[in-house]
PDB file of C-alpha atoms in Angstrom:
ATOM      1  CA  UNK W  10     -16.459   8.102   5.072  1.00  0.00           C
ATOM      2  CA  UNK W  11     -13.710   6.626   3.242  1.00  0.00           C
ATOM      3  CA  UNK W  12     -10.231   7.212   4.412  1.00  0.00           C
ATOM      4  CA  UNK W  13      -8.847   9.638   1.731  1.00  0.00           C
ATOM      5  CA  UNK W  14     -11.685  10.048  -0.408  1.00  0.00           C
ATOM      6  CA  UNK W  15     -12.743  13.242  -2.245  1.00  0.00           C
ATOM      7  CA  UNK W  16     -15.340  13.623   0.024  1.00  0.00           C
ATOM      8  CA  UNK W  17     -12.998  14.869   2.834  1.00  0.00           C
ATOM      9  CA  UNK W  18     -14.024  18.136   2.597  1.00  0.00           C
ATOM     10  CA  UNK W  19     -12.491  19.467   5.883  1.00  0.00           C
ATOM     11  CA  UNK W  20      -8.955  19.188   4.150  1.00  0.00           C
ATOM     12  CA  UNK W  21      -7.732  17.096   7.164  1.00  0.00           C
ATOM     13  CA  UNK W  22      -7.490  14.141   4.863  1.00  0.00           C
ATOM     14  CA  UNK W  23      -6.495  15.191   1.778  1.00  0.00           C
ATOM     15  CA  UNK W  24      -7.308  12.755  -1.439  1.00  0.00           C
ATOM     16  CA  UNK W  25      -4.034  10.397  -1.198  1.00  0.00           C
ATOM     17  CA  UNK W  26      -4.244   9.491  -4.717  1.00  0.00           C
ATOM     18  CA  UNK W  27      -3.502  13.130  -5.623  1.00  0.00           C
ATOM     19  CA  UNK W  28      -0.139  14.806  -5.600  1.00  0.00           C
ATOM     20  CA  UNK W  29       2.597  15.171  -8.169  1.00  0.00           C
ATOM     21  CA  UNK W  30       3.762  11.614  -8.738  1.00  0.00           C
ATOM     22  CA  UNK W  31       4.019  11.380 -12.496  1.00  0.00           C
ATOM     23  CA  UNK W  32       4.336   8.078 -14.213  1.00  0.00           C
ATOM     24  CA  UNK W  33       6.556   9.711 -16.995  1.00  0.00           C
ATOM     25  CA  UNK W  34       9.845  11.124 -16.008  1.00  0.00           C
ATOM     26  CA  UNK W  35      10.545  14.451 -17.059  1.00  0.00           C
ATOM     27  CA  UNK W  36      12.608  15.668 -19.716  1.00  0.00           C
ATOM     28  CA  UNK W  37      15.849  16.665 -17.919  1.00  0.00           C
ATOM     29  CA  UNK W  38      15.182  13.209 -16.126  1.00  0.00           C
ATOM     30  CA  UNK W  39      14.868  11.238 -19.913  1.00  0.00           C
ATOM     31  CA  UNK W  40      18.008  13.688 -21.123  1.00  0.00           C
ATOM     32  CA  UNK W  41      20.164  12.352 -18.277  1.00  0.00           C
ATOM     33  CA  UNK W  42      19.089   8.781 -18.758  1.00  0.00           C
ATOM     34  CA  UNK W  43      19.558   8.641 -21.978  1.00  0.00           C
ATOM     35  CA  UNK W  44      23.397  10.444 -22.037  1.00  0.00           C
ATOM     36  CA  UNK W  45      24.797   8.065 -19.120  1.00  0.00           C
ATOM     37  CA  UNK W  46      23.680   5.192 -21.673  1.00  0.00           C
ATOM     38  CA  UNK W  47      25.842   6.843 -24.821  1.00  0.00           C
ATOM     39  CA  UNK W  48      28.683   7.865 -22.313  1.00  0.00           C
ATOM     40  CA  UNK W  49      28.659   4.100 -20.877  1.00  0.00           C
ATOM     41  CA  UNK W  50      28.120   2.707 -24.584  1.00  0.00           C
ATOM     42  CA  UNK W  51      31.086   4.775 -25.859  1.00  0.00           C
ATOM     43  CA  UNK W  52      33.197   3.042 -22.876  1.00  0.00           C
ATOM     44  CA  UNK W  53      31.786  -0.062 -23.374  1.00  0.00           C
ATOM     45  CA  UNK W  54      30.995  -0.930 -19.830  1.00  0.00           C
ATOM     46  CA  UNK W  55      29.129  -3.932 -19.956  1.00  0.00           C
ATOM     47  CA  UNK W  56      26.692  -5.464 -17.685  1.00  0.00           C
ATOM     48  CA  UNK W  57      27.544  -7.661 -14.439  1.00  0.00           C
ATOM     49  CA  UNK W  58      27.242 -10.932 -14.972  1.00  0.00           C
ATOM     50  CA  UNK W  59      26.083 -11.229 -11.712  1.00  0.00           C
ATOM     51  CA  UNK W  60      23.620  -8.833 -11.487  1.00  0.00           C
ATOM     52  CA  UNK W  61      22.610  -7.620 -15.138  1.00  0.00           C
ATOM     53  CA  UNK W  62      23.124  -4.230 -14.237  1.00  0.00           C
ATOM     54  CA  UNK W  63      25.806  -1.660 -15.268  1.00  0.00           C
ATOM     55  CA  UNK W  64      26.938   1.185 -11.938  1.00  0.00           C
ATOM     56  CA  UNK W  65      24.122   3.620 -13.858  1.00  0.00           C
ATOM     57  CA  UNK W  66      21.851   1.016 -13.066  1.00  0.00           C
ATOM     58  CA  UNK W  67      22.197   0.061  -9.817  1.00  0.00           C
ATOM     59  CA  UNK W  68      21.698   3.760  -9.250  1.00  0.00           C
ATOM     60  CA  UNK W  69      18.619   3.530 -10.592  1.00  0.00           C
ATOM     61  CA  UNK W  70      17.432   0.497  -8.540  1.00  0.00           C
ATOM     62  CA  UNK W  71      18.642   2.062  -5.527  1.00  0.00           C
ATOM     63  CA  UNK W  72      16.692   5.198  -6.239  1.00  0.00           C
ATOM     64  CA  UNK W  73      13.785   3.272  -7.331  1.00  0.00           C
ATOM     65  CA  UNK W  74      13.775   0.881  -3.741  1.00  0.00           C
ATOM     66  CA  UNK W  75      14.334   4.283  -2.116  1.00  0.00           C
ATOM     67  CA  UNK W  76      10.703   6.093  -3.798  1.00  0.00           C
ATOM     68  CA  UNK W  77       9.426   2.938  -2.675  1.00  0.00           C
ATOM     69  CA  UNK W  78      10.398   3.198   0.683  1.00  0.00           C
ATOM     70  CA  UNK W  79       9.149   6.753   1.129  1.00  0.00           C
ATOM     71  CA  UNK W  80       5.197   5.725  -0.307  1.00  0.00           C
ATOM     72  CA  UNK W  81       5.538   3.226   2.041  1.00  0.00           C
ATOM     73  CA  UNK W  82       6.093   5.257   5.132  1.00  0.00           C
ATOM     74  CA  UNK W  83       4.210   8.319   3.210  1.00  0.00           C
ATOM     75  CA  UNK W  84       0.878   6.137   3.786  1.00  0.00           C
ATOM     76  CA  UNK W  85       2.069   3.933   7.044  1.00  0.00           C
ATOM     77  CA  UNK W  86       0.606   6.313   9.638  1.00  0.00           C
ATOM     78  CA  UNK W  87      -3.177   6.525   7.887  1.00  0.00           C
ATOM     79  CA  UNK W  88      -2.988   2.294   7.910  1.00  0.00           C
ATOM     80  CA  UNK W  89      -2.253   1.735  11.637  1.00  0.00           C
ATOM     81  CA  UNK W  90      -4.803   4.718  12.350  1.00  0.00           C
ATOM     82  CA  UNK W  91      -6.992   2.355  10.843  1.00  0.00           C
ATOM     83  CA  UNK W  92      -5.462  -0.573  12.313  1.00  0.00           C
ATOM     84  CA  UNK W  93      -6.083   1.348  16.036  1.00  0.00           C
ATOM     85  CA  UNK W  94      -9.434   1.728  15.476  1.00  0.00           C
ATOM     86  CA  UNK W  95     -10.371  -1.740  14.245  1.00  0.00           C
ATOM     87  CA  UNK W  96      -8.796  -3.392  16.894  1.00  0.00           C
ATOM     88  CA  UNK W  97     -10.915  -0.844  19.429  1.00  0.00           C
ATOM     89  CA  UNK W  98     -14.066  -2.571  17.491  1.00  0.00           C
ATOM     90  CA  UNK W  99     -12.865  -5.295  17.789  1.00  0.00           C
ATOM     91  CA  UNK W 100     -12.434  -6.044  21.588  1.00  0.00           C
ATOM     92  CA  UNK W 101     -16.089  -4.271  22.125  1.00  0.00           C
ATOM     93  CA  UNK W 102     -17.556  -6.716  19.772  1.00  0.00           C
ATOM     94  CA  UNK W 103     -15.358  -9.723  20.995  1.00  0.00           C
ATOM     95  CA  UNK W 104     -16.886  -8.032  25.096  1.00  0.00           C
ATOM     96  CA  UNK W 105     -20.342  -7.752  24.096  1.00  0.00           C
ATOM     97  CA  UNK W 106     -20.556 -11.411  22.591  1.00  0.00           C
ATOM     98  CA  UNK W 107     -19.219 -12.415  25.291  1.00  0.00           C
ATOM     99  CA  UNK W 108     -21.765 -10.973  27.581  1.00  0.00           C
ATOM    100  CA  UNK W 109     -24.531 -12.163  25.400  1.00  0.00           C
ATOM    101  CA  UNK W 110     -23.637 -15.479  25.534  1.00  0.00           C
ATOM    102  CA  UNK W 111     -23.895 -15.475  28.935  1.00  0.00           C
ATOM    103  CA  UNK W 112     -27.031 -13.291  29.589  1.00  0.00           C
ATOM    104  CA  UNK W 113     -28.546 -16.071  26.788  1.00  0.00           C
ATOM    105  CA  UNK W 114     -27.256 -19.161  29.333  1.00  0.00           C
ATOM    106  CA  UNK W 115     -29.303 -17.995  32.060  1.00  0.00           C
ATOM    107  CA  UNK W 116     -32.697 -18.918  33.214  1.00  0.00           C
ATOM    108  CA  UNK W 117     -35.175 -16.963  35.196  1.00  0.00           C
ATOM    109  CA  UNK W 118     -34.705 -17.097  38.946  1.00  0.00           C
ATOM    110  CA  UNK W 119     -37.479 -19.151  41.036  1.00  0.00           C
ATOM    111  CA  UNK W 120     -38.936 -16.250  42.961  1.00  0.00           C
ATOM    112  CA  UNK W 121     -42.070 -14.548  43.049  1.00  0.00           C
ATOM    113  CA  UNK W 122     -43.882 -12.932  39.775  1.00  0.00           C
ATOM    114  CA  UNK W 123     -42.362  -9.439  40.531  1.00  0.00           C
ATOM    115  CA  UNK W 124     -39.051 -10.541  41.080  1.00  0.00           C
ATOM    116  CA  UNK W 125     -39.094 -12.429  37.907  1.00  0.00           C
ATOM    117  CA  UNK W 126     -40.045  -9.835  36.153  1.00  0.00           C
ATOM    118  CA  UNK W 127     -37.928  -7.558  37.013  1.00  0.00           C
ATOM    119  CA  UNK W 128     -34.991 -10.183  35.998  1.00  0.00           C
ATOM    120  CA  UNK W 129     -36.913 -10.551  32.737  1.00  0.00           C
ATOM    121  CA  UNK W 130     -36.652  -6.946  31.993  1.00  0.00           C
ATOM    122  CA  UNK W 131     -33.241  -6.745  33.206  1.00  0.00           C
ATOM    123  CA  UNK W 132     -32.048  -9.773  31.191  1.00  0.00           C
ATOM    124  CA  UNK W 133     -34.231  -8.271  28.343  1.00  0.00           C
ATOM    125  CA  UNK W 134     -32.548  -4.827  28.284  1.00  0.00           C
ATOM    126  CA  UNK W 135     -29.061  -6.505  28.474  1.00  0.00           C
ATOM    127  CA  UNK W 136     -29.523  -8.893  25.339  1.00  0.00           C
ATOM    128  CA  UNK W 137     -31.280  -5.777  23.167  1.00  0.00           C
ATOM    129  CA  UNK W 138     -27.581  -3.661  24.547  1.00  0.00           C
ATOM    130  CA  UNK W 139     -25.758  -6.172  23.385  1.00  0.00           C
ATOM    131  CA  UNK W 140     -26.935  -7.125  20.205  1.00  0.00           C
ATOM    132  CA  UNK W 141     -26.943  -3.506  19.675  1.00  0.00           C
ATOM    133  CA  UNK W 142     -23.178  -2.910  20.008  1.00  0.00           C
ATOM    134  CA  UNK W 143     -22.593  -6.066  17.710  1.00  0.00           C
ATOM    135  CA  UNK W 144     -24.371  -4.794  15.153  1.00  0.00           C
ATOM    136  CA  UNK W 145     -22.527  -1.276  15.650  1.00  0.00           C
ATOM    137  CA  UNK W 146     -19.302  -2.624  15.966  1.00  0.00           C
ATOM    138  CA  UNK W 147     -19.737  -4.528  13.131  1.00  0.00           C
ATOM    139  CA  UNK W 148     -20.762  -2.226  10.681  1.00  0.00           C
ATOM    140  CA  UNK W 149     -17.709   0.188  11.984  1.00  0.00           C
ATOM    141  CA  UNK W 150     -15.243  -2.900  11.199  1.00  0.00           C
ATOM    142  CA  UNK W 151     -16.997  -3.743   7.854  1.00  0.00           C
ATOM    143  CA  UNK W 152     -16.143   0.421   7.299  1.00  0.00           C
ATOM    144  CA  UNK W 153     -12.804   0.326   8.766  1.00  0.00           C
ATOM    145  CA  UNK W 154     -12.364  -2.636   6.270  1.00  0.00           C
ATOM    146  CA  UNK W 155     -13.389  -0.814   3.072  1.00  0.00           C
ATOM    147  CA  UNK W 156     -11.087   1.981   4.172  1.00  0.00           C
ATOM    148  CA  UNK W 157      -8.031  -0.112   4.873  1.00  0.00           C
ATOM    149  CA  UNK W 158      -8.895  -1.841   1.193  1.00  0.00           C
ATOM    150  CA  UNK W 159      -8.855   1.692   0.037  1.00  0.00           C
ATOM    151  CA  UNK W 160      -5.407   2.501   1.141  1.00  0.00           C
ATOM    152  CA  UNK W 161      -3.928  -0.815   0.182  1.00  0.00           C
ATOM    153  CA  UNK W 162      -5.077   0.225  -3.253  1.00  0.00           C
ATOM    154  CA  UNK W 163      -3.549   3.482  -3.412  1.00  0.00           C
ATOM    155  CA  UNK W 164       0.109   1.943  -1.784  1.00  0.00           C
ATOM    156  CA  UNK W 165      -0.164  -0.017  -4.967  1.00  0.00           C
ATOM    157  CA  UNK W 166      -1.020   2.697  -7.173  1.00  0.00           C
ATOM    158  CA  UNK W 167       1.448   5.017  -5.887  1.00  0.00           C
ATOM    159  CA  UNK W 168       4.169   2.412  -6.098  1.00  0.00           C
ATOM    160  CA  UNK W 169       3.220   1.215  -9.503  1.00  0.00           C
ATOM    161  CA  UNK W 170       3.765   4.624 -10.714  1.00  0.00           C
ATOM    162  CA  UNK W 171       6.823   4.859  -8.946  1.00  0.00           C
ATOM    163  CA  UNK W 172       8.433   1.842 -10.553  1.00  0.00           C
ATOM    164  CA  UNK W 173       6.565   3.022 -13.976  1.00  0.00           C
ATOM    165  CA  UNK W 174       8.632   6.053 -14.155  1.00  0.00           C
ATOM    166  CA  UNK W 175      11.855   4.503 -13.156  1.00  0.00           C
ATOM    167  CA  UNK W 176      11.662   1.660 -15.457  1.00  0.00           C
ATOM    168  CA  UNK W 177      10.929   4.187 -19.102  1.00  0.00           C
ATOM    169  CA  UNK W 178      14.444   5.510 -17.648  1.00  0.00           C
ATOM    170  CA  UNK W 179      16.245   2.132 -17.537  1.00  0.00           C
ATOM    171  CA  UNK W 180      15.027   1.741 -21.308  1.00  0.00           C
ATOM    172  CA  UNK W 181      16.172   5.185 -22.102  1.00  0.00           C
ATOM    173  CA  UNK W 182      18.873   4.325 -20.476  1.00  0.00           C
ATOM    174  CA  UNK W 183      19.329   0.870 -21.952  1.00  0.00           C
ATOM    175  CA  UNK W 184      18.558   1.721 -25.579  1.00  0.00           C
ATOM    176  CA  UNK W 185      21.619   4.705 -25.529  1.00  0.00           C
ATOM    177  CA  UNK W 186      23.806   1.615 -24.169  1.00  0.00           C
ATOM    178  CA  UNK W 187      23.219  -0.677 -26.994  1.00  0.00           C
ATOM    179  CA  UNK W 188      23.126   2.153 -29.584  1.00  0.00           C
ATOM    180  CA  UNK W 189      26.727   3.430 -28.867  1.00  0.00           C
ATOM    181  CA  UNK W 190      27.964   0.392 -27.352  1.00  0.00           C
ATOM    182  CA  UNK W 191      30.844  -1.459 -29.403  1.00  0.00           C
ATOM    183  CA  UNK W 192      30.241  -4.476 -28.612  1.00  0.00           C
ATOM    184  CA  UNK W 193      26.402  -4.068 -28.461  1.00  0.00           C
ATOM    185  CA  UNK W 194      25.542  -7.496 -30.476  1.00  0.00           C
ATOM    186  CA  UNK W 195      27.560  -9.486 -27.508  1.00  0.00           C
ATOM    187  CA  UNK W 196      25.577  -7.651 -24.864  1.00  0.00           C
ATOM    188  CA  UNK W 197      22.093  -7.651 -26.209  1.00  0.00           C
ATOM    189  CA  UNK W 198      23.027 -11.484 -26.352  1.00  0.00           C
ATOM    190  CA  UNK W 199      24.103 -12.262 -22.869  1.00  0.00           C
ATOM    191  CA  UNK W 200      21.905  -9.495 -21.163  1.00  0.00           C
ATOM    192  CA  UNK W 201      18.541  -8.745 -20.823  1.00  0.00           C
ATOM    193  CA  UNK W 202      16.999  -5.037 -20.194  1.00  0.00           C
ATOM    194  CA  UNK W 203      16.621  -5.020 -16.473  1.00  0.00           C
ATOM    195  CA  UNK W 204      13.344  -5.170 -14.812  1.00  0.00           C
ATOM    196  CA  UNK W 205      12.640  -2.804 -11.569  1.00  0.00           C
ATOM    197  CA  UNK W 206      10.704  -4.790  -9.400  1.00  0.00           C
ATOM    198  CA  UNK W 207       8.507  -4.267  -6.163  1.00  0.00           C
ATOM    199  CA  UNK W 208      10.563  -6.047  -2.866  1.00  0.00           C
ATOM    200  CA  UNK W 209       8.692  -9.103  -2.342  1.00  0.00           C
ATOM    201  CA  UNK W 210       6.478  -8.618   0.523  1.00  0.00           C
ATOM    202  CA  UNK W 211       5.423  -5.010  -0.241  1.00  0.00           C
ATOM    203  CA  UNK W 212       2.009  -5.784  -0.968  1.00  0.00           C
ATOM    204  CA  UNK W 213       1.277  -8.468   1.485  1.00  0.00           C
ATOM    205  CA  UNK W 214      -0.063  -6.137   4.350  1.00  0.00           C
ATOM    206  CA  UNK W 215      -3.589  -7.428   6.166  1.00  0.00           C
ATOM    207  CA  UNK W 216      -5.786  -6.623   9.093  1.00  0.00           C
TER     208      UNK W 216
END
């Protein structure tokens, strides 16, 4: 079963790409925006030159690297649940090779017919074990895979949205700017709209 699928019935893993995490900000949220740009515009604060980004701004990246923080550790604990359990898979599929490999380097003992074959039945039942837990730990780890892909793809989704809804408000907030702004030809020539983006390394995560 997928990690956070609708199929989790029980409720103990509820869907993760539900929840209220809106990609449009909300009208207070737009209102607010949209007056700190006139009220900046009106006092001409301009953009630093450093930085491209006006105080208002850099609220808004901070608030937007903090959202992205919390989806981050919001999904963390299902990942490394995942992680756990792979790794168990792992080391039982990594044992039982082992223990193939050597049950396939040995040859049949020079005794008597009973004696070898009992060994042969031994040695027989130990190769069909192993290959059996192989195949089983192998199909757990191709799961565990799919589910970890799963997750990786909601992290993105989540964070896209989250970035989504804080960038419309740097345009709201950017368009008020230039609109009241008195020396909004000189800006809108030396400064860009700012761009939210992701901190490098957020989506780099593997198993």
């Amino acid at each position: 079963m997928r990690v956070g699928s609708k199929s989790d019935a029980d409720g103990l893993n509820p869907d993760l790409w539900e929840g209220t995490l809106g990609a449009c900000p909300t009208r207070s949220q737009r209102l607010r925006a949209w007056w700190a740009g006139r009220q900046d515009g009106r006092a001409n604060v301009t953009p630093d030159p450093e930085t491209g980004l006006t105080p208002h701004l850099e609220r808004f990246r901070a608030l937007n690297a903090t959202h992205v923080d919390s989806e981050l550790l919001r999904i963390r604990p299902r990942m490394q649940e995942v992680e756990t359990e792979r790794a168990l898979h792992r080391q039982a599929l990594d044992n039982a090779s082992a223990i193939l490999a050597e049950e396939q380097a040995q040859t049949p003992p020079e005794a008597d017919s009973a004696t070898v074959g009992r060994w042969q039945r031994r040695h027989g039942a130990q190769i069909a074990s192993c290959a059996q837990t192989i195949r089983s730990c192998e199909a757990e780890i191709a799961r565990l895979d799919e589910d970890y892909q799963h997750l990786l793809d909601v992290r993105r989704h989540r964070i896209d949205r989250v970035c989504e809804r804080h960038q419309q408000l740097v345009a709201i907030y950017w368009r008020a700017l230039l609109r009241h702004h008195g020396e909004a030809e000189e800006v809108r020539a030396g400064h860009r709209q700012p761009s939210l983006t992701v901190p490098a390394g957020t989506f780099t995560t593997h198993l």
